[in-house]
Coordinates of C-alpha atoms in Angstrom, one line a residue:
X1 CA 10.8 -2.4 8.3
X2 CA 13.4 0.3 7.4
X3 CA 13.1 3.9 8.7
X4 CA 11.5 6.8 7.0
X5 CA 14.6 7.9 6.6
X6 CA 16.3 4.4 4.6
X7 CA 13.2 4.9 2.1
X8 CA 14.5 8.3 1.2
X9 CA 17.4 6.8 -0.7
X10 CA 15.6 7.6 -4.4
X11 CA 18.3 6.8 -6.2
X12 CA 18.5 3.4 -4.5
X13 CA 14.7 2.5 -4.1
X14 CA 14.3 4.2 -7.6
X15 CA 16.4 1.8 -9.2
X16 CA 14.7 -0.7 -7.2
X17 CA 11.4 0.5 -8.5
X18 CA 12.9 0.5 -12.2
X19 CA 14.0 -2.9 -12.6
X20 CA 10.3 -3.7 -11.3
X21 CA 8.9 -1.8 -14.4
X22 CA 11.2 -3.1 -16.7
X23 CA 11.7 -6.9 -15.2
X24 CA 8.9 -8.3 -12.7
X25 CA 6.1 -10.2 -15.2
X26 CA 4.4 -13.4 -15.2
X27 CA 0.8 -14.4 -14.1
X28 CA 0.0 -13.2 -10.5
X29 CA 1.4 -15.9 -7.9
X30 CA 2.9 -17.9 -10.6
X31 CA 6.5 -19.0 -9.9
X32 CA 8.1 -16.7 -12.6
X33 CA 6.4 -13.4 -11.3
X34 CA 9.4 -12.2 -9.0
X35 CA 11.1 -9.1 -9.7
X36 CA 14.1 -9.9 -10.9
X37 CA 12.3 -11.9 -13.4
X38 CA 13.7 -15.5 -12.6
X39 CA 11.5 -18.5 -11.5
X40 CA 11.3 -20.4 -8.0
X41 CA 9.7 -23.4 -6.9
X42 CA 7.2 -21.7 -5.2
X43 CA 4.9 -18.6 -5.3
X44 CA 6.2 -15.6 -3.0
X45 CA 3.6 -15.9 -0.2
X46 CA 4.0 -19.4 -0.3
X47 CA 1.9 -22.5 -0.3
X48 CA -1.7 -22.7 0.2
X49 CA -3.2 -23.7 3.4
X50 CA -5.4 -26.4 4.2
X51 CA -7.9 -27.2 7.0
X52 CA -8.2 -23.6 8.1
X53 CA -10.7 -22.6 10.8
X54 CA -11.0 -19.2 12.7
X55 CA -13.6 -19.9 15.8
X56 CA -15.5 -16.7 16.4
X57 CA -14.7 -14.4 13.1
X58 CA -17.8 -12.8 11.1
X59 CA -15.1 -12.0 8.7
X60 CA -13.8 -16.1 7.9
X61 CA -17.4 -17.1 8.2
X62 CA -18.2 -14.8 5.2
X63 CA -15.3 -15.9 3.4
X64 CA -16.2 -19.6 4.1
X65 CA -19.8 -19.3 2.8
X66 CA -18.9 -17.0 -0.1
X67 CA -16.1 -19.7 -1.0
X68 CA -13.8 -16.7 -2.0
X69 CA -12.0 -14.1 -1.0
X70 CA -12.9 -10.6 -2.0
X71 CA -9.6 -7.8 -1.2
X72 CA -9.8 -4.0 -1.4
X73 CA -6.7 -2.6 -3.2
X74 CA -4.7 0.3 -4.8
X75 CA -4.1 -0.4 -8.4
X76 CA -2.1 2.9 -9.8
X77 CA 0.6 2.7 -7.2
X78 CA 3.8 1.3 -8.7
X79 CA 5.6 -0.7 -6.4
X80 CA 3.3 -1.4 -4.1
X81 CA -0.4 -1.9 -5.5
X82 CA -0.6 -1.7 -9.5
X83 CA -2.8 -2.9 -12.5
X84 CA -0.7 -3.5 -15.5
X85 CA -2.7 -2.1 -18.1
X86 CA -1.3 -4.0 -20.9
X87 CA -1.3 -7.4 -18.9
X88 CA -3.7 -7.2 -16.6
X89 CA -1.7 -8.5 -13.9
X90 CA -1.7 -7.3 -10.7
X91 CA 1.9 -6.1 -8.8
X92 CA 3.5 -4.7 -5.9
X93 CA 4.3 -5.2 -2.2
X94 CA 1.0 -4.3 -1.0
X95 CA -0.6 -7.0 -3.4
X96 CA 2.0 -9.8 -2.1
X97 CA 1.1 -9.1 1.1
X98 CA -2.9 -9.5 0.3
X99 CA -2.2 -12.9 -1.3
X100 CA 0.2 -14.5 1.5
X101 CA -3.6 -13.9 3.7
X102 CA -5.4 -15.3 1.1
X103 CA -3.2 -18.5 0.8
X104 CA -2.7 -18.4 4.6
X105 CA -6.4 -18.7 4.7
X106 CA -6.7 -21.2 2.3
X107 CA -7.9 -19.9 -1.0
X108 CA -5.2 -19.7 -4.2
X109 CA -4.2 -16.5 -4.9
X110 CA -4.0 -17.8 -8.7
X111 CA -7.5 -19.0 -8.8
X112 CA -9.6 -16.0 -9.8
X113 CA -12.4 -17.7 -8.8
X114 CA -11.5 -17.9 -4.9
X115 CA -9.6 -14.9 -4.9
X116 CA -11.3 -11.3 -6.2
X117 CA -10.0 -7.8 -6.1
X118 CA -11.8 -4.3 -5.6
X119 CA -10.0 -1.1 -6.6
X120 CA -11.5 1.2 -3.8
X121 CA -10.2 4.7 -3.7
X122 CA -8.5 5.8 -0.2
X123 CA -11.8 7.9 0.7
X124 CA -14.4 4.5 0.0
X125 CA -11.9 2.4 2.3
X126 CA -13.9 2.3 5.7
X127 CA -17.2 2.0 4.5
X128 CA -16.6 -0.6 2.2
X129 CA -15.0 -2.5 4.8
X130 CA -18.1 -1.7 7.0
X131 CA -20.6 -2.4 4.2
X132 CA -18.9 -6.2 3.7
X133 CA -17.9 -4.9 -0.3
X134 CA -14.4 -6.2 0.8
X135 CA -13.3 -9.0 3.7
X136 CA -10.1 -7.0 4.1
X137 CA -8.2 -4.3 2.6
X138 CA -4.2 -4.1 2.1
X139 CA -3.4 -0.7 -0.1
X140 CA -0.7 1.6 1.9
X141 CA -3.9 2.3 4.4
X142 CA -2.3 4.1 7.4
X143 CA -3.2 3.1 11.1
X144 CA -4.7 6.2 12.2
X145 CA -6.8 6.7 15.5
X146 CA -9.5 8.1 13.7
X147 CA -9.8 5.3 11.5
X148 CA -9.7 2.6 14.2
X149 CA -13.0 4.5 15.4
X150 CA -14.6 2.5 12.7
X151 CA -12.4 0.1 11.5
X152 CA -9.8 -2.7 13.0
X153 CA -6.2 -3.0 12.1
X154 CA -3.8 -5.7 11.7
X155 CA -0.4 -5.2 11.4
X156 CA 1.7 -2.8 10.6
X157 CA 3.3 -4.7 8.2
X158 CA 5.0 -1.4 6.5
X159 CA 6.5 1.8 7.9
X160 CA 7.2 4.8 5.7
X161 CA 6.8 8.6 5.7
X162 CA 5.2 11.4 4.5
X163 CA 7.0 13.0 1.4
X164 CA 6.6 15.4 -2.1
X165 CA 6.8 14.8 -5.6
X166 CA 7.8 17.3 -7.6
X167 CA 9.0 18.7 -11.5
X168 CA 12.3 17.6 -11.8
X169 CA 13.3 21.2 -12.7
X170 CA 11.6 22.6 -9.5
X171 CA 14.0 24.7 -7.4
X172 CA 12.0 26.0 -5.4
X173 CA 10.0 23.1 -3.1
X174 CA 12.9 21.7 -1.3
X175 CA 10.5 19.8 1.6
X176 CA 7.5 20.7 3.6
X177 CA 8.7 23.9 5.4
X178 CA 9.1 25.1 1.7
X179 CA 5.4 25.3 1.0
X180 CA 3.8 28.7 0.8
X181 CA 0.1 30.3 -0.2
X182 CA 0.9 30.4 -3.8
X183 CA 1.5 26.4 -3.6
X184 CA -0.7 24.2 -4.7
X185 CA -0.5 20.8 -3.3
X186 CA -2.5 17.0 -4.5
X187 CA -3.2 14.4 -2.5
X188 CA -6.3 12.0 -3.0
X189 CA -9.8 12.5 -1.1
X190 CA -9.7 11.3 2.1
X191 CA -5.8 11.0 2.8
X192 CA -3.8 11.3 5.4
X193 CA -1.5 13.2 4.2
X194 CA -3.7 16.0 2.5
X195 CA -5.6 16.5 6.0
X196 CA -1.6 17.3 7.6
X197 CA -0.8 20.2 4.6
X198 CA -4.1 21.4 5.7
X199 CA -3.1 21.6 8.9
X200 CA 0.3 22.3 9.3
X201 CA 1.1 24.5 6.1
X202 CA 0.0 27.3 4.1
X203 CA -0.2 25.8 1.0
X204 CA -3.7 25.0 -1.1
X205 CA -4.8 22.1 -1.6
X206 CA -6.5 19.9 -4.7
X207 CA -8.4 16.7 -4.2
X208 CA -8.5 13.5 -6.7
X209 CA -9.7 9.7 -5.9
X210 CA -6.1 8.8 -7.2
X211 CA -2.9 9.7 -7.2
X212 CA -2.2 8.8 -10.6
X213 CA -4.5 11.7 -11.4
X214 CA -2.3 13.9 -9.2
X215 CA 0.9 13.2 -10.8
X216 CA -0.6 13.8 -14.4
X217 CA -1.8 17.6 -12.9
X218 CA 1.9 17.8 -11.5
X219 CA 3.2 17.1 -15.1
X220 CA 0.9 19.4 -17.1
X221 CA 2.1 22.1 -14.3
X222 CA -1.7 22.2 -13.0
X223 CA 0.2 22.0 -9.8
X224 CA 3.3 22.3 -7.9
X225 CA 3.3 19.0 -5.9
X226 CA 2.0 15.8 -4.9
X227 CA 2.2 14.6 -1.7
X228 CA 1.4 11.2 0.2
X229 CA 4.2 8.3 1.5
X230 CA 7.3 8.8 0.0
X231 CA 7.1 5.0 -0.8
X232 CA 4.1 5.7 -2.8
X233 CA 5.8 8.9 -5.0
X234 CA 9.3 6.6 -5.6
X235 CA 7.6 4.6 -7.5
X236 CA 6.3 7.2 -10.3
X237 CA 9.6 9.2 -9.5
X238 CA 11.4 5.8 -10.8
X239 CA 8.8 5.4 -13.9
X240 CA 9.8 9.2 -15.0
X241 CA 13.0 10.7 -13.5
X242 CA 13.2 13.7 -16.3
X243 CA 10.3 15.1 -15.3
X244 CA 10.1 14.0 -11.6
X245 CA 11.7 14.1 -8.6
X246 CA 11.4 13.8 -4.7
X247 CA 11.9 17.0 -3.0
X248 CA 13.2 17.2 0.6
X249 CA 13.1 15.0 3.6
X250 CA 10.3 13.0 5.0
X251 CA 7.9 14.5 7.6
X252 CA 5.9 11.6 9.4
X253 CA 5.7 8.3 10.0
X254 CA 3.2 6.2 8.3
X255 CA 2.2 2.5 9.6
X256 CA 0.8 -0.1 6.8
X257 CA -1.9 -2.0 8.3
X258 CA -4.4 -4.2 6.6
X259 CA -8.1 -2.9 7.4
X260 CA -10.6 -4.9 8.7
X261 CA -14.3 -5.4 10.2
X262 CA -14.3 -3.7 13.5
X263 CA -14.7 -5.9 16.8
X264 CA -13.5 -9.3 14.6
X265 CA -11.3 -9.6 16.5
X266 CA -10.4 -13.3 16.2
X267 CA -9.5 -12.7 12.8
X268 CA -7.3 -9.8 13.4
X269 CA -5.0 -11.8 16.1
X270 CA -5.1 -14.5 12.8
X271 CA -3.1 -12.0 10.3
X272 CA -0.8 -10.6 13.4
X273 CA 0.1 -14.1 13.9
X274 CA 0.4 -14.8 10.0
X275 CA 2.8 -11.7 10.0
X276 CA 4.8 -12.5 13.5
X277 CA 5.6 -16.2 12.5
X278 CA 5.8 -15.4 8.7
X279 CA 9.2 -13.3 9.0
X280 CA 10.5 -15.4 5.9
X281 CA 7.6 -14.6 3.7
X282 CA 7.6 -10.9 4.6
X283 CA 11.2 -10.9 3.4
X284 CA 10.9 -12.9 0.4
X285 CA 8.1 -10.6 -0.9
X286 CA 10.0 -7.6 0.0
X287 CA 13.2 -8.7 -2.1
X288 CA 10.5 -9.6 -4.7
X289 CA 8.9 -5.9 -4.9
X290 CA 11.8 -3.8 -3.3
X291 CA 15.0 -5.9 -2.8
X292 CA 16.5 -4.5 -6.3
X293 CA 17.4 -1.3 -4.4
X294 CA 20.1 -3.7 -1.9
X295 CA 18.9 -2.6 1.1
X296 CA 18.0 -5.2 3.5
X297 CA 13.7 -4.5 4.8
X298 CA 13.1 -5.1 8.3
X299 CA 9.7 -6.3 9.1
X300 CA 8.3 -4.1 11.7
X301 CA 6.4 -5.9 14.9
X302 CA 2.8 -5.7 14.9
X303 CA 0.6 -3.8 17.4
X304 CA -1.5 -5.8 19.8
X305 CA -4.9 -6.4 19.6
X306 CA -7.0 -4.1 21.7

């Protein structure tokens, strides 16, 4: 995957992002869904496996007596995880990346009835992994040490970094060193992000279950900034540029993984594989969801399984 830095090019990845709002439609997997709004002889994630078996994985058990695949997702991140509110249909990188497991485990990704999805906001993440709602969870979910106390991790499958949304008029926020006491700053309950301008600034702080709720405070001037992974803020910088804009550098590194059932880990080692021999399929849903910007993604390698 490309640097924190590379994914700092808003003008480039906004572009990107643009054509995806304007171009990318067509029934979820269907061959016509890609973003530049052509048709292949295939779905992105590719075709549907057959004769799948996972010896030794609570997670695939429950999948294979449920006879369908329930994923936790993001739905108001453009890009990356979103709900088309006019459509219905269901977008982004993120959601690619949860139907190439899917079909890798053998359920259709167009079949609703083998394939379900559960909006759960960032703070509900672990324990509905560790209640069973969801079999996994694939919605710009850091890898975090804390998190990996109750949850496992495969992947990454995305690196990005830490950034802020702000008015486009704004002047004054120019990156995180920027940020004083009489700044307010949104993130959503539960993020990463929020917990490190907590931590390493002086600014306050606001809480929401989304980040769409966020950016609508930002534009009503209820705050000064949003902050969470600058691949996360392009995409609503892209769907209103004269009123938004990305402000400074990036200061972290996030790492995409897809969250899963602690100690399964025979499933885990089954999506790292899926992602390590699946380099073709990470690129072509990557130039589906991202590739308008013409910068070429590099598929980062995957941690190993602990």
């Amino acid at each position: 995957m490309r640097k924190p830095r590379t994914l700092t090019g808003l003008g480039v990845l906004a572009a990107s992002l643009l054509a995806l709002t304007a171009c990318n439609s067509g029934t979820p997997g269907s061959p016509d869904a890609g973003s530049d709004g052509g048709s292949s002889d295939a779905p992105v994630y590719g075709a549907v496996a057959t004769d799948v078996t996972i010896e030794n994985s609570p997670t695939f058990d429950k999948i294979k007596a449920a006879d369908k695949v329930v994923i936790g997702v993001k739905e108001d991140q453009p890009g990356l995880g979103y709900l088309d509110p006019v459509t219905g249909e269901r977008k982004g990188f993120d959601v690619d990346i949860a139907r190439w497991i899917a079909a890798s485990l053998g359920y259709d990704p167009a079949d609703s009835s083998k394939v379900e999805y559960k909006a759960i906001a960032s703070a509900n993440r672990e324990q509905a992994i560790i209640n069973g709602d969801i079999d996994y969870y694939v919605g710009t979910y850091s890898i975090t040490d804390k998190r990996k106390e109750q949850i496992a991790f495969a992947g990454p499958y995305f690196l990005t970094g830490q950034g802020l949304l702000v008015a486009a008029d704004n002047d004054t926020i120019t990156g995180k060193d920027s940020l004083t006491a009489d700044t307010t700053v949104c993130s959503v309950t539960g993020s990463t992000p929020i917990q490190r301008i907590r931590e390493e600034t002086p600014a306050k702080v606001v809480e929401f279950d989304t980040y769409s709720q966020c950016v609508e405070k930002l534009k009503n001037g209820e705050v000064d900034a949003v902050t969470t992974d600058e691949a996360i803020l392009l995409g609503y910088a892209a769907q209103d540029p004269d009123n938004l804009k990305i402000a400074g550098e990036p200061f972290s590194e996030e790492r995409y993984g897809v969250g899963l059932a602690k100690g399964d880990t025979a499933f885990q080692e089954f999506v790292n594989t899926m992602f390590t021999d699946g380099g073709s399929t990470w690129e072509a849903i990557f130039e589906k969801n991202l590739g308008a910007s013409g910068v070429k993604g590099e598929q980062p390698a995957v941690d190993p399984v602990s």
